[in-house]
C-alpha positions as a Python dict, from the first residue, in 0.01 Angstrom:
ca = {
    (1, 'X'): (0, 0, 0),
    (2, 'X'): (-73, -79, 364),
    (3, 'X'): (-33, -438, 475),
    (4, 'X'): (-372, -610, 524),
    (5, 'X'): (-478, -633, 886),
    (6, 'X'): (-773, -730, 1100),
    (7, 'X'): (-923, -560, 1404),
    (8, 'X'): (-1074, -711, 1718),
    (9, 'X'): (-1263, -483, 1955),
    (10, 'X'): (-1314, -636, 2302),
    (11, 'X'): (-1634, -498, 2454),
    (12, 'X'): (-1727, -615, 2803),
    (13, 'X'): (-2078, -525, 2917),
    (14, 'X'): (-1995, -490, 3286),
    (15, 'X'): (-1811, -181, 3409),
    (16, 'X'): (-1774, -60, 3766),
    (17, 'X'): (-1793, 308, 3681),
    (18, 'X'): (-2007, 288, 3365),
    (19, 'X'): (-2245, -12, 3354),
    (20, 'X'): (-2330, -121, 2998),
    (21, 'X'): (-2056, 111, 2869),
    (22, 'X'): (-2038, -39, 2515),
    (23, 'X'): (-2403, 54, 2464),
    (24, 'X'): (-2370, 415, 2582),
    (25, 'X'): (-2538, 642, 2327),
    (26, 'X'): (-2314, 872, 2124),
    (27, 'X'): (-2529, 1091, 1898),
    (28, 'X'): (-2766, 807, 1817),
    (29, 'X'): (-2527, 514, 1798),
    (30, 'X'): (-2385, 282, 2068),
    (31, 'X'): (-2024, 350, 2164),
    (32, 'X'): (-1911, 9, 2041),
    (33, 'X'): (-2053, 87, 1696),
    (34, 'X'): (-1866, 419, 1691),
    (35, 'X'): (-1542, 232, 1764),
    (36, 'X'): (-1623, -19, 1490),
    (37, 'X'): (-1667, 267, 1244),
    (38, 'X'): (-1319, 395, 1331),
    (39, 'X'): (-1168, 53, 1266),
    (40, 'X'): (-1347, 30, 931),
    (41, 'X'): (-1226, 380, 840),
    (42, 'X'): (-870, 256, 900),
    (43, 'X'): (-920, 6, 617),
    (44, 'X'): (-924, -315, 820),
    (45, 'X'): (-1014, -613, 605),
    (46, 'X'): (-1204, -772, 893),
    (47, 'X'): (-1352, -612, 1207),
    (48, 'X'): (-1498, -822, 1488),
    (49, 'X'): (-1640, -721, 1825),
    (50, 'X'): (-1558, -975, 2096),
    (51, 'X'): (-1812, -954, 2376),
    (52, 'X'): (-1951, -1150, 2668),
    (53, 'X'): (-2304, -1008, 2645),
    (54, 'X'): (-2580, -1070, 2393),
    (55, 'X'): (-2707, -710, 2408),
    (56, 'X'): (-2370, -584, 2282),
    (57, 'X'): (-2356, -849, 2010),
    (58, 'X'): (-2706, -760, 1894),
    (59, 'X'): (-2631, -387, 1882),
    (60, 'X'): (-2330, -457, 1660),
    (61, 'X'): (-2526, -689, 1431),
    (62, 'X'): (-2807, -435, 1404),
    (63, 'X'): (-2546, -190, 1273),
    (64, 'X'): (-2427, -442, 1014),
    (65, 'X'): (-2115, -546, 1203),
    (66, 'X'): (-1963, -876, 1311),
    (67, 'X'): (-1989, -987, 1673),
    (68, 'X'): (-1855, -1298, 1843),
    (69, 'X'): (-1967, -1416, 2184),
    (70, 'X'): (-1658, -1507, 2385),
    (71, 'X'): (-1607, -1673, 2721),
    (72, 'X'): (-1661, -1462, 3030),
    (73, 'X'): (-1373, -1617, 3227),
    (74, 'X'): (-1072, -1494, 3030),
    (75, 'X'): (-799, -1368, 3266),
    (76, 'X'): (-699, -1091, 3023),
    (77, 'X'): (-805, -913, 2708),
    (78, 'X'): (-518, -1078, 2521),
    (79, 'X'): (-660, -1421, 2604),
    (80, 'X'): (-996, -1308, 2467),
    (81, 'X'): (-830, -1211, 2138),
    (82, 'X'): (-672, -1554, 2120),
    (83, 'X'): (-1015, -1714, 2140),
    (84, 'X'): (-1138, -1502, 1848),
    (85, 'X'): (-835, -1593, 1636),
    (86, 'X'): (-893, -1962, 1701),
    (87, 'X'): (-1269, -1958, 1648),
    (88, 'X'): (-1240, -1768, 1320),
    (89, 'X'): (-944, -1978, 1206),
    (90, 'X'): (-720, -1688, 1110),
    (91, 'X'): (-378, -1766, 966),
    (92, 'X'): (-82, -1742, 1206),
    (93, 'X'): (70, -1468, 988),
    (94, 'X'): (-237, -1244, 1015),
    (95, 'X'): (-184, -906, 1178),
    (96, 'X'): (-452, -838, 1437),
    (97, 'X'): (-501, -494, 1594),
    (98, 'X'): (-667, -474, 1934),
    (99, 'X'): (-876, -156, 1953),
    (100, 'X'): (-1038, -98, 2292),
    (101, 'X'): (-1416, -75, 2292),
    (102, 'X'): (-1413, 254, 2483),
    (103, 'X'): (-1207, 451, 2228),
    (104, 'X'): (-1471, 607, 2000),
    (105, 'X'): (-1241, 895, 1905),
    (106, 'X'): (-938, 690, 1808),
    (107, 'X'): (-762, 818, 1499),
    (108, 'X'): (-777, 552, 1224),
    (109, 'X'): (-424, 656, 1124),
    (110, 'X'): (-289, 524, 1455),
    (111, 'X'): (-447, 185, 1388),
    (112, 'X'): (-283, 176, 1046),
    (113, 'X'): (55, 288, 1185),
    (114, 'X'): (69, 7, 1441),
    (115, 'X'): (-34, -257, 1188),
    (116, 'X'): (225, -136, 938),
    (117, 'X'): (501, -112, 1201),
    (118, 'X'): (448, -476, 1292),
    (119, 'X'): (445, -581, 927),
    (120, 'X'): (774, -397, 872),
    (121, 'X'): (951, -544, 1176),
    (122, 'X'): (968, -914, 1107),
    (123, 'X'): (1140, -987, 1440),
    (124, 'X'): (860, -832, 1648),
    (125, 'X'): (549, -1017, 1765),
    (126, 'X'): (370, -703, 1882),
    (127, 'X'): (354, -334, 1795),
    (128, 'X'): (219, -56, 2013),
    (129, 'X'): (225, 324, 2035),
    (130, 'X'): (359, 599, 2259),
    (131, 'X'): (393, 976, 2274),
    (132, 'X'): (613, 1223, 2457),
    (133, 'X'): (544, 1322, 2817),
    (134, 'X'): (590, 1694, 2878),
    (135, 'X'): (481, 1756, 3238),
    (136, 'X'): (621, 1649, 3572),
    (137, 'X'): (270, 1561, 3688),
    (138, 'X'): (228, 1298, 3416),
    (139, 'X'): (583, 1173, 3461),
    (140, 'X'): (523, 1100, 3830),
    (141, 'X'): (166, 970, 3792),
    (142, 'X'): (151, 588, 3836),
    (143, 'X'): (-165, 578, 3623),
    (144, 'X'): (46, 698, 3330),
    (145, 'X'): (237, 397, 3196),
    (146, 'X'): (585, 489, 3075),
    (147, 'X'): (810, 299, 2836),
    (148, 'X'): (1169, 297, 2718),
    (149, 'X'): (1253, 200, 2360),
    (150, 'X'): (1591, 100, 2220),
    (151, 'X'): (1779, 226, 1913),
    (152, 'X'): (1575, -6, 1692),
    (153, 'X'): (1242, 128, 1813),
    (154, 'X'): (1164, -178, 2027),
    (155, 'X'): (1042, -161, 2384),
    (156, 'X'): (1301, -223, 2656),
    (157, 'X'): (1064, -184, 2952),
    (158, 'X'): (722, -57, 3061),
    (159, 'X'): (661, 85, 3407),
    (160, 'X'): (422, 285, 3619),
    (161, 'X'): (729, 440, 3779),
    (162, 'X'): (895, 746, 3621),
    (163, 'X'): (1148, 616, 3367),
    (164, 'X'): (1412, 708, 3274),
    (165, 'X'): (1491, 848, 3620),
    (166, 'X'): (1718, 1155, 3597),
    (167, 'X'): (1902, 1089, 3922),
    (168, 'X'): (2135, 1387, 3930),
    (169, 'X'): (1879, 1641, 3809),
    (170, 'X'): (1624, 1544, 4071),
    (171, 'X'): (1888, 1527, 4341),
    (172, 'X'): (1962, 1889, 4255),
    (173, 'X'): (1596, 1974, 4295),
    (174, 'X'): (1509, 2019, 3928),
    (175, 'X'): (1251, 2028, 3797),
    (176, 'X'): (1029, 2087, 4100),
    (177, 'X'): (711, 2146, 3900),
    (178, 'X'): (572, 2220, 3556),
    (179, 'X'): (745, 2118, 3236),
    (180, 'X'): (1020, 1861, 3206),
    (181, 'X'): (1359, 1947, 3054),
    (182, 'X'): (1380, 1881, 2681),
    (183, 'X'): (1670, 1636, 2719),
    (184, 'X'): (1474, 1390, 2935),
    (185, 'X'): (1224, 1275, 2668),
    (186, 'X'): (1009, 1025, 2862),
    (187, 'X'): (730, 849, 2669),
    (188, 'X'): (374, 756, 2764),
    (189, 'X'): (240, 422, 2647),
    (190, 'X'): (-80, 423, 2443),
    (191, 'X'): (-280, 105, 2497),
    (192, 'X'): (-323, 7, 2134),
    (193, 'X'): (-164, -317, 2016),
    (194, 'X'): (-105, -497, 1689),
    (195, 'X'): (-27, -869, 1719),
    (196, 'X'): (72, -1154, 1498),
    (197, 'X'): (-201, -1416, 1525),
    (198, 'X'): (64, -1676, 1610),
    (199, 'X'): (152, -1479, 1925),
    (200, 'X'): (-212, -1458, 2032),
    (201, 'X'): (-237, -1834, 2007),
    (202, 'X'): (82, -1876, 2211),
    (203, 'X'): (0, -1619, 2481),
    (204, 'X'): (-241, -1837, 2680),
    (205, 'X'): (37, -2092, 2725),
    (206, 'X'): (290, -1841, 2861),
    (207, 'X'): (348, -1864, 3234),
    (208, 'X'): (278, -1537, 3418),
    (209, 'X'): (595, -1343, 3491),
    (210, 'X'): (688, -1207, 3836),
    (211, 'X'): (735, -855, 3703),
    (212, 'X'): (390, -825, 3546),
    (213, 'X'): (225, -884, 3883),
    (214, 'X'): (446, -616, 4038),
    (215, 'X'): (377, -351, 3772),
    (216, 'X'): (26, -480, 3686),
    (217, 'X'): (112, -462, 3316),
    (218, 'X'): (38, -774, 3114),
    (219, 'X'): (263, -673, 2819),
    (220, 'X'): (559, -748, 3046),
    (221, 'X'): (472, -1118, 3023),
    (222, 'X'): (549, -1113, 2653),
    (223, 'X'): (881, -936, 2711),
    (224, 'X'): (971, -1170, 2997),
    (225, 'X'): (940, -1462, 2755),
    (226, 'X'): (1152, -1292, 2489),
    (227, 'X'): (891, -1150, 2251),
    (228, 'X'): (984, -818, 2090),
    (229, 'X'): (748, -518, 2091),
    (230, 'X'): (783, -250, 1824),
    (231, 'X'): (696, 105, 1937),
    (232, 'X'): (537, 368, 1712),
    (233, 'X'): (610, 720, 1838),
    (234, 'X'): (317, 955, 1782),
    (235, 'X'): (353, 1328, 1731),
    (236, 'X'): (90, 1403, 1998),
    (237, 'X'): (-132, 1237, 2253),
    (238, 'X'): (-437, 1070, 2097),
    (239, 'X'): (-791, 1159, 2201),
    (240, 'X'): (-885, 1013, 2538),
    (241, 'X'): (-1114, 715, 2585),
    (242, 'X'): (-1420, 675, 2806),
    (243, 'X'): (-1354, 555, 3161),
    (244, 'X'): (-1578, 778, 3371),
    (245, 'X'): (-1916, 955, 3349),
    (246, 'X'): (-1722, 1277, 3292),
    (247, 'X'): (-1541, 1119, 2997),
    (248, 'X'): (-1872, 1006, 2852),
    (249, 'X'): (-2019, 1356, 2875),
    (250, 'X'): (-1711, 1502, 2705),
    (251, 'X'): (-1720, 1253, 2418),
    (252, 'X'): (-2097, 1290, 2373),
    (253, 'X'): (-2053, 1664, 2335),
    (254, 'X'): (-1789, 1610, 2066),
    (255, 'X'): (-2014, 1383, 1862),
    (256, 'X'): (-2319, 1606, 1905),
    (257, 'X'): (-2126, 1919, 1805),
    (258, 'X'): (-1991, 1738, 1501),
    (259, 'X'): (-2345, 1639, 1401),
    (260, 'X'): (-2242, 1276, 1348),
}
């Protein structure tokens, strides 16, 4: 039996490339509601949308969901989750999965896997996911966040740089393009997190770390302060989220073709 867990879905109304993104229509339902349905399908005992806009909250409530208005001045999404945990009075031992509000195609099984991985690793405060990188293009792309895990399946480092760096192979000019050699095995970070509620309460009190401002990766703050992050390795890349108008058109077509 899967360990009980809760889900928080942050859904900010403002978006530079897609204004009112949480309310974008996907075959008759707002995107944020589609994400909520995925979290419910994963078996979460509690699902809450954390938003800074009443229109988003009302759309969720109209669909029978739970919405909480949160402050608009949070410096990060993790801080916003901490507010939800405090307002709802969740126990410190609760496992809370952060599902992004622009991931309407997320596989419920990934949500379950991260929650269970955290429950199983009592020394970890966080669990997240990753999958193998196969192409040189992705390996060198700074928009693709890479990670290294240790023998116990815990993250050692996250970076926008290509890690691990195969010094001798690249010095010899290989590979110059296309696929990476099988022995390299780099991993791409998937931005899904499971947290212990106690960590979310503590996060706002953690001083920013120098390295997070260099890499622009807030999970490095947790590692800087000694918190362990468990990594779930996926067999394949999950379905992409919605960041651009092109992404929205692609996802709309999937929902319309599925007749959902």
